[in-house]
Amino acid sequence: MGSARRAKRCRTCPNLWAFDPAGQREWLQSAYEELVAFVTGAAERGQGAFMGFA
């Protein structure tokens, strides 16, 4: 069983993938690709990047 399904069954997360699992995956993949491009570009220019997660 996938972790998202297990979390839903155990009620440990707020149902993040309940409505559109494929759409959420696409959004996450797109955001990841943008992040990789940003960090790669900064590294190629010899720059650093600071990020905060909440």
mmCIF file of N, CA and C in Angstrom:
data_model
loop_
_atom_site.group_PDB
_atom_site.id
_atom_site.type_symbol
_atom_site.label_atom_id
_atom_site.label_comp_id
_atom_site.label_asym_id
_atom_site.label_seq_id
_atom_site.Cartn_x
_atom_site.Cartn_y
_atom_site.Cartn_z
ATOM 1 N N MET A 1 0.849 -1.182 0.000
ATOM 2 C CA MET A 1 0.000 0.000 0.000
ATOM 3 C C MET A 1 0.887 1.234 0.000
ATOM 4 N N GLY A 2 0.546 2.205 -0.820
ATOM 5 C CA GLY A 2 1.331 3.427 -0.903
ATOM 6 C C GLY A 2 1.220 4.264 0.360
ATOM 7 N N SER A 3 2.220 5.101 0.581
ATOM 8 C CA SER A 3 2.236 5.906 1.806
ATOM 9 C C SER A 3 1.079 6.890 1.863
ATOM 10 N N ALA A 4 0.650 7.442 0.706
ATOM 11 C CA ALA A 4 -0.487 8.375 0.709
ATOM 12 C C ALA A 4 -1.759 7.653 1.128
ATOM 13 N N ARG A 5 -1.955 6.438 0.616
ATOM 14 C CA ARG A 5 -3.130 5.651 1.002
ATOM 15 C C ARG A 5 -3.094 5.282 2.476
ATOM 16 N N ARG A 6 -1.918 4.889 2.927
ATOM 17 C CA ARG A 6 -1.764 4.506 4.343
ATOM 18 C C ARG A 6 -2.029 5.712 5.243
ATOM 19 N N ALA A 7 -1.521 6.879 4.869
ATOM 20 C CA ALA A 7 -1.742 8.091 5.667
ATOM 21 C C ALA A 7 -3.223 8.452 5.694
ATOM 22 N N LYS A 8 -3.887 8.277 4.562
ATOM 23 C CA LYS A 8 -5.331 8.564 4.515
ATOM 24 C C LYS A 8 -6.086 7.601 5.415
ATOM 25 N N ARG A 9 -5.764 6.331 5.325
ATOM 26 C CA ARG A 9 -6.446 5.315 6.126
ATOM 27 C C ARG A 9 -6.246 5.561 7.613
ATOM 28 N N CYS A 10 -5.038 5.966 7.997
ATOM 29 C CA CYS A 10 -4.732 6.210 9.406
ATOM 30 C C CYS A 10 -5.114 7.616 9.851
ATOM 31 N N ARG A 11 -5.586 8.425 8.890
ATOM 32 C CA ARG A 11 -5.978 9.813 9.157
ATOM 33 C C ARG A 11 -4.825 10.637 9.735
ATOM 34 N N THR A 12 -3.628 10.434 9.175
ATOM 35 C CA THR A 12 -2.457 11.170 9.653
ATOM 36 C C THR A 12 -2.091 12.342 8.754
ATOM 37 N N CYS A 13 -2.777 12.506 7.649
ATOM 38 C CA CYS A 13 -2.532 13.662 6.792
ATOM 39 C C CYS A 13 -3.878 14.188 6.310
ATOM 40 N N PRO A 14 -3.939 15.433 5.893
ATOM 41 C CA PRO A 14 -5.216 16.048 5.533
ATOM 42 C C PRO A 14 -5.727 15.706 4.138
ATOM 43 N N ASN A 15 -5.596 14.445 3.717
ATOM 44 C CA ASN A 15 -6.200 14.017 2.452
ATOM 45 C C ASN A 15 -5.637 14.747 1.236
ATOM 46 N N LEU A 16 -4.354 14.936 1.184
ATOM 47 C CA LEU A 16 -3.762 15.751 0.125
ATOM 48 C C LEU A 16 -4.017 15.227 -1.277
ATOM 49 N N TRP A 17 -4.076 13.907 -1.455
ATOM 50 C CA TRP A 17 -4.212 13.341 -2.788
ATOM 51 C C TRP A 17 -5.588 12.728 -3.026
ATOM 52 N N ALA A 18 -6.557 13.032 -2.202
ATOM 53 C CA ALA A 18 -7.864 12.386 -2.298
ATOM 54 C C ALA A 18 -8.642 12.801 -3.545
ATOM 55 N N PHE A 19 -8.523 14.030 -4.000
ATOM 56 C CA PHE A 19 -9.383 14.514 -5.066
ATOM 57 C C PHE A 19 -8.816 14.295 -6.461
ATOM 58 N N ASP A 20 -7.525 14.446 -6.631
ATOM 59 C CA ASP A 20 -6.919 14.332 -7.959
ATOM 60 C C ASP A 20 -5.486 13.823 -7.832
ATOM 61 N N PRO A 21 -5.333 12.534 -7.541
ATOM 62 C CA PRO A 21 -3.970 12.014 -7.339
ATOM 63 C C PRO A 21 -3.035 12.271 -8.514
ATOM 64 N N ALA A 22 -3.502 12.056 -9.734
ATOM 65 C CA ALA A 22 -2.630 12.263 -10.901
ATOM 66 C C ALA A 22 -2.266 13.734 -11.044
ATOM 67 N N GLY A 23 -3.218 14.627 -10.821
ATOM 68 C CA GLY A 23 -2.944 16.059 -10.927
ATOM 69 C C GLY A 23 -1.952 16.525 -9.884
ATOM 70 N N GLN A 24 -2.056 15.996 -8.679
ATOM 71 C CA GLN A 24 -1.121 16.367 -7.627
ATOM 72 C C GLN A 24 0.287 15.891 -7.982
ATOM 73 N N ARG A 25 0.391 14.709 -8.525
ATOM 74 C CA ARG A 25 1.702 14.196 -8.943
ATOM 75 C C ARG A 25 2.291 15.078 -10.028
ATOM 76 N N GLU A 26 1.466 15.494 -10.994
ATOM 77 C CA GLU A 26 1.946 16.359 -12.070
ATOM 78 C C GLU A 26 2.431 17.692 -11.517
ATOM 79 N N TRP A 27 1.681 18.250 -10.553
ATOM 80 C CA TRP A 27 2.083 19.518 -9.948
ATOM 81 C C TRP A 27 3.419 19.354 -9.233
ATOM 82 N N LEU A 28 3.555 18.277 -8.464
ATOM 83 C CA LEU A 28 4.789 18.042 -7.718
ATOM 84 C C LEU A 28 5.968 17.852 -8.660
ATOM 85 N N GLN A 29 5.773 17.108 -9.730
ATOM 86 C CA GLN A 29 6.856 16.900 -10.696
ATOM 87 C C GLN A 29 7.253 18.217 -11.345
ATOM 88 N N SER A 30 6.284 19.026 -11.713
ATOM 89 C CA SER A 30 6.567 20.323 -12.332
ATOM 90 C C SER A 30 7.335 21.231 -11.371
ATOM 91 N N ALA A 31 6.882 21.286 -10.117
ATOM 92 C CA ALA A 31 7.565 22.122 -9.120
ATOM 93 C C ALA A 31 8.997 21.629 -8.898
ATOM 94 N N TYR A 32 9.184 20.305 -8.868
ATOM 95 C CA TYR A 32 10.521 19.735 -8.683
ATOM 96 C C TYR A 32 11.427 20.111 -9.856
ATOM 97 N N GLU A 33 10.908 20.016 -11.077
ATOM 98 C CA GLU A 33 11.714 20.355 -12.250
ATOM 99 C C GLU A 33 12.125 21.829 -12.227
ATOM 100 N N GLU A 34 11.214 22.703 -11.788
ATOM 101 C CA GLU A 34 11.561 24.125 -11.672
ATOM 102 C C GLU A 34 12.638 24.340 -10.613
ATOM 103 N N LEU A 35 12.533 23.640 -9.514
ATOM 104 C CA LEU A 35 13.518 23.752 -8.440
ATOM 105 C C LEU A 35 14.889 23.278 -8.913
ATOM 106 N N VAL A 36 14.928 22.153 -9.605
ATOM 107 C CA VAL A 36 16.201 21.627 -10.120
ATOM 108 C C VAL A 36 16.827 22.623 -11.094
ATOM 109 N N ALA A 37 16.025 23.207 -11.982
ATOM 110 C CA ALA A 37 16.552 24.184 -12.943
ATOM 111 C C ALA A 37 17.109 25.411 -12.215
ATOM 112 N N PHE A 38 16.403 25.873 -11.196
ATOM 113 C CA PHE A 38 16.863 27.039 -10.436
ATOM 114 C C PHE A 38 18.186 26.753 -9.733
ATOM 115 N N VAL A 39 18.267 25.633 -9.025
ATOM 116 C CA VAL A 39 19.481 25.301 -8.273
ATOM 117 C C VAL A 39 20.642 25.022 -9.224
ATOM 118 N N THR A 40 20.374 24.343 -10.325
ATOM 119 C CA THR A 40 21.431 24.063 -11.312
ATOM 120 C C THR A 40 21.972 25.369 -11.895
ATOM 121 N N GLY A 41 21.077 26.285 -12.253
ATOM 122 C CA GLY A 41 21.503 27.576 -12.795
ATOM 123 C C GLY A 41 22.337 28.359 -11.798
ATOM 124 N N ALA A 42 21.912 28.372 -10.537
ATOM 125 C CA ALA A 42 22.678 29.075 -9.507
ATOM 126 C C ALA A 42 24.063 28.452 -9.356
ATOM 127 N N ALA A 43 24.138 27.132 -9.355
ATOM 128 C CA ALA A 43 25.427 26.455 -9.210
ATOM 129 C C ALA A 43 26.340 26.743 -10.402
ATOM 130 N N GLU A 44 25.779 26.753 -11.596
ATOM 131 C CA GLU A 44 26.582 27.025 -12.793
ATOM 132 C C GLU A 44 27.139 28.447 -12.788
ATOM 133 N N ARG A 45 26.430 29.358 -12.148
ATOM 134 C CA ARG A 45 26.903 30.747 -12.066
ATOM 135 C C ARG A 45 27.762 30.985 -10.826
ATOM 136 N N GLY A 46 27.986 29.941 -10.035
ATOM 137 C CA GLY A 46 28.788 30.095 -8.821
ATOM 138 C C GLY A 46 28.033 30.815 -7.714
ATOM 139 N N GLN A 47 26.712 30.800 -7.769
ATOM 140 C CA GLN A 47 25.897 31.453 -6.770
ATOM 141 C C GLN A 47 25.317 30.435 -5.799
ATOM 142 N N GLY A 48 24.865 30.913 -4.693
ATOM 143 C CA GLY A 48 24.206 30.044 -3.717
ATOM 144 C C GLY A 48 22.724 30.342 -3.695
ATOM 145 N N ALA A 49 21.999 29.524 -3.011
ATOM 146 C CA ALA A 49 20.557 29.732 -2.896
ATOM 147 C C ALA A 49 20.142 29.399 -1.469
ATOM 148 N N PHE A 50 19.299 30.250 -0.904
ATOM 149 C CA PHE A 50 18.749 30.005 0.425
ATOM 150 C C PHE A 50 17.265 29.738 0.269
ATOM 151 N N MET A 51 16.788 28.743 0.947
ATOM 152 C CA MET A 51 15.360 28.425 0.885
ATOM 153 C C MET A 51 14.848 28.190 2.289
ATOM 154 N N GLY A 52 13.619 28.581 2.509
ATOM 155 C CA GLY A 52 12.975 28.315 3.789
ATOM 156 C C GLY A 52 11.732 27.469 3.556
ATOM 157 N N PHE A 53 11.515 26.525 4.403
ATOM 158 C CA PHE A 53 10.352 25.648 4.277
ATOM 159 C C PHE A 53 9.517 25.779 5.538
ATOM 160 N N ALA A 54 8.238 25.933 5.350
ATOM 161 C CA ALA A 54 7.349 26.058 6.505
ATOM 162 C C ALA A 54 6.313 24.954 6.499
#
